[in-house]
Amino acid sequence: MGSEHSDAVGADTTAMALKILVAGGFGVGKTTLVGAVSEIRPLRTEELLSEVGQSVDDTEGVDRKTTTTVAMDFGRITIRSGLALYLFGTPGQDRFWFLWDELSQGALGAVVLADTRRLEDCFPAVDYFEHRQIPFVVAVNCFANARTYGAHEVSRALDLDRGTPVVLCDARDRDSGKEVLIRLVEYAGRFHTARLLDSVG
């Protein structure tokens, strides 16, 4: 029993958990992405859209949306043995952005979801992570009725810093979402390593 206990403790100490934010504009698919990839039942803090919110929430292009995230979504995915990602989906409306500073504490990086029909909606998230030097990837959620743009076109339209990855995805598809997260972990690893080398150089 002693050896079994020590093996279990050893397994716990070698596991790595990384915090990832999922951000973007209103109705872009953040809750959908977290729900699609999470291996646990995701925690959601959604509320029905109200008449009061109609004056501040721009629902053009997402008119069938009936709920909105008011605090955060939370999910978890194991990328490989010993590496788990904890996902925090941020609320999309600017009146909830005061939560972003709290959620971004200790985050490895972020996924900024984009909808090419409303590309300007992800500008605030891009600006937020660029100004705080938090590595991020832009994941273009490919909606059925949206015109398809290439990664280079999206990067240019968003005026991204050189090297910031842009990937096309389907937020409803687990494998597609997992690929986005893997790209983020790889990019964030290079980003943080480069900053560390700069600080000691």
Coordinates of C-alpha atoms in Angstrom, one line a residue:
M1 CA 0.0 0.0 0.0
G2 CA 2.9 2.4 0.8
S3 CA 4.4 2.0 -2.7
E4 CA 1.0 2.5 -4.3
H5 CA 0.5 5.7 -2.4
S6 CA 3.9 7.0 -3.3
D7 CA 3.3 6.2 -7.0
A8 CA 0.0 8.1 -6.9
V9 CA 1.7 11.1 -5.3
G10 CA 4.5 11.0 -7.8
A11 CA 2.0 10.9 -10.7
D12 CA 0.2 14.0 -9.2
T13 CA 3.5 16.0 -8.9
T14 CA 4.6 15.3 -12.5
A15 CA 1.2 16.5 -14.0
M16 CA 1.2 20.0 -15.5
A17 CA -1.8 22.2 -15.6
L18 CA -1.9 25.2 -17.8
K19 CA -4.4 28.0 -17.8
I20 CA -5.8 29.2 -21.2
L21 CA -8.2 32.0 -21.9
V22 CA -10.8 31.8 -24.8
A23 CA -11.7 35.3 -25.8
G24 CA -13.4 37.1 -28.7
G25 CA -16.5 39.1 -29.6
F26 CA -20.1 38.5 -28.7
G27 CA -21.6 35.4 -30.2
V28 CA -18.4 34.2 -31.8
G29 CA -18.5 30.6 -30.3
K30 CA -16.4 30.8 -27.1
T31 CA -18.9 28.7 -25.1
T32 CA -19.3 26.3 -28.0
L33 CA -15.5 25.8 -28.2
V34 CA -15.0 25.2 -24.5
G35 CA -18.0 22.8 -24.5
A36 CA -16.7 20.9 -27.5
V37 CA -13.2 20.2 -26.2
S38 CA -13.9 19.8 -22.5
E39 CA -13.6 16.3 -21.1
I40 CA -15.6 17.4 -18.0
R41 CA -19.0 18.8 -18.0
P42 CA -18.2 22.5 -18.6
L43 CA -19.2 25.1 -16.0
R44 CA -21.3 27.8 -17.8
T45 CA -22.6 31.1 -16.5
E46 CA -25.0 31.9 -19.3
E47 CA -28.1 34.0 -19.0
L48 CA -31.0 34.6 -21.4
L49 CA -30.6 37.7 -23.5
S50 CA -32.9 40.4 -22.1
E51 CA -34.7 43.4 -23.5
V52 CA -32.5 45.6 -21.3
G53 CA -29.4 44.2 -23.1
Q54 CA -30.8 44.8 -26.6
S55 CA -29.6 48.5 -26.4
V56 CA -26.0 47.4 -25.7
D57 CA -25.5 44.0 -27.3
D58 CA -25.1 44.0 -31.1
T59 CA -26.8 40.8 -32.2
E60 CA -26.5 41.5 -36.0
G61 CA -25.3 38.3 -37.6
V62 CA -26.1 36.2 -34.5
D63 CA -29.8 36.9 -34.3
R64 CA -30.6 33.3 -33.3
K65 CA -28.4 33.7 -30.1
T66 CA -30.6 33.5 -27.1
T67 CA -28.1 33.4 -24.2
T68 CA -24.9 35.2 -23.2
T69 CA -22.0 34.4 -20.9
V70 CA -22.0 36.8 -17.9
A71 CA -19.0 35.6 -16.0
M72 CA -17.0 32.8 -17.6
D73 CA -17.1 29.3 -19.1
F74 CA -14.8 26.7 -17.6
G75 CA -13.6 23.4 -19.0
R76 CA -10.6 21.0 -19.0
I77 CA -8.9 19.0 -21.7
T78 CA -5.9 16.6 -21.4
I79 CA -3.6 17.2 -24.3
R80 CA -1.3 14.3 -23.5
S81 CA -0.4 12.3 -20.5
G82 CA 0.7 14.7 -17.7
L83 CA -0.5 17.9 -19.5
A84 CA -3.9 19.3 -18.9
L85 CA -5.3 22.6 -20.0
Y86 CA -7.8 24.5 -18.0
L87 CA -10.0 26.7 -20.2
F88 CA -11.6 29.9 -19.1
G89 CA -14.0 31.4 -21.6
T90 CA -14.3 35.2 -21.2
P91 CA -17.6 37.1 -21.6
G92 CA -17.7 38.9 -25.0
Q93 CA -19.4 42.2 -24.2
D94 CA -17.3 45.1 -23.1
R95 CA -19.4 45.7 -20.0
F96 CA -17.9 42.5 -18.6
W97 CA -14.3 43.2 -19.4
F98 CA -13.5 44.1 -15.8
L99 CA -13.3 40.3 -15.3
W100 CA -10.6 39.9 -17.9
D101 CA -7.8 41.2 -15.7
E102 CA -8.7 38.6 -13.0
L103 CA -9.1 35.8 -15.5
S104 CA -5.8 36.5 -17.2
Q105 CA -3.7 36.2 -14.1
G106 CA -1.3 33.2 -14.5
A107 CA -2.5 32.4 -18.0
L108 CA -0.1 30.7 -20.4
G109 CA -1.9 32.3 -23.3
A110 CA -5.2 32.9 -25.1
V111 CA -7.3 31.9 -28.0
V112 CA -9.0 34.8 -29.7
L113 CA -12.0 33.5 -31.7
A114 CA -12.9 35.5 -34.7
D115 CA -15.9 35.5 -37.1
T116 CA -15.0 37.0 -40.5
R117 CA -18.6 38.4 -40.7
R118 CA -17.8 40.6 -37.7
L119 CA -14.0 40.7 -37.6
E120 CA -13.9 44.0 -35.9
D121 CA -15.5 42.4 -32.8
C122 CA -12.2 40.7 -31.9
F123 CA -10.1 43.9 -32.1
P124 CA -10.5 44.6 -28.4
A125 CA -9.3 41.1 -27.4
V126 CA -6.3 41.3 -29.8
D127 CA -5.4 44.7 -28.3
Y128 CA -5.8 43.5 -24.8
F129 CA -3.4 40.5 -25.2
E130 CA -0.9 42.4 -27.3
H131 CA -0.6 45.3 -24.7
R132 CA -0.2 42.8 -21.9
Q133 CA 2.3 40.7 -23.8
I134 CA 0.2 37.5 -23.4
P135 CA 0.8 35.2 -26.3
F136 CA -2.4 34.3 -28.3
V137 CA -3.5 32.7 -31.5
V138 CA -6.4 33.9 -33.6
A139 CA -8.8 31.0 -34.4
V140 CA -11.2 31.9 -37.2
N141 CA -14.5 30.1 -36.5
C142 CA -15.7 29.1 -40.0
F143 CA -19.4 29.7 -40.1
A144 CA -21.4 28.0 -42.9
N145 CA -22.7 31.3 -44.4
A146 CA -19.5 33.3 -44.0
R147 CA -17.1 34.1 -46.8
T148 CA -13.8 32.1 -46.4
Y149 CA -10.6 34.1 -45.9
G150 CA -7.1 32.7 -45.7
A151 CA -5.0 33.0 -42.5
H152 CA -2.7 35.6 -44.2
E153 CA -5.7 37.8 -45.1
V154 CA -7.1 37.7 -41.5
S155 CA -3.7 38.4 -40.1
R156 CA -3.3 41.5 -42.3
A157 CA -6.9 42.7 -41.6
L158 CA -6.3 42.5 -37.8
D159 CA -2.8 44.1 -38.2
L160 CA -1.3 41.3 -36.0
D161 CA 2.2 41.3 -34.7
R162 CA 4.5 39.3 -37.0
G163 CA 4.5 35.6 -36.0
T164 CA 1.1 35.6 -34.3
P165 CA -0.6 32.4 -35.6
V166 CA -3.9 32.4 -37.3
V167 CA -5.8 29.1 -37.7
L168 CA -9.1 28.2 -39.2
C169 CA -11.4 26.0 -37.1
D170 CA -14.8 24.8 -36.4
A171 CA -15.6 25.6 -32.7
R172 CA -18.2 22.7 -32.7
D173 CA -15.6 20.1 -33.5
R174 CA -13.5 18.6 -30.7
D175 CA -10.5 17.7 -32.9
S176 CA -10.5 21.1 -34.6
G177 CA -10.6 22.8 -31.2
K178 CA -7.9 20.6 -29.9
E179 CA -5.6 21.5 -32.8
V180 CA -6.1 25.2 -32.0
L181 CA -5.1 24.6 -28.4
I182 CA -2.0 22.6 -29.4
R183 CA -1.0 25.4 -31.7
L184 CA -1.4 27.9 -28.8
V185 CA 0.7 25.8 -26.4
E186 CA 3.5 25.4 -29.0
Y187 CA 3.4 29.1 -29.8
A188 CA 3.2 30.2 -26.1
G189 CA 6.2 27.9 -25.3
R190 CA 8.3 29.6 -28.0
F191 CA 7.1 33.1 -26.9
H192 CA 7.9 32.6 -23.2
T193 CA 11.3 31.0 -24.0
A194 CA 12.3 33.9 -26.2
R195 CA 11.3 36.4 -23.5
L196 CA 13.3 34.5 -20.9
L197 CA 16.4 34.4 -23.2
D198 CA 16.0 38.2 -23.8
S199 CA 15.8 38.9 -20.1
V200 CA 19.1 37.0 -19.3
G201 CA 20.9 38.1 -22.5

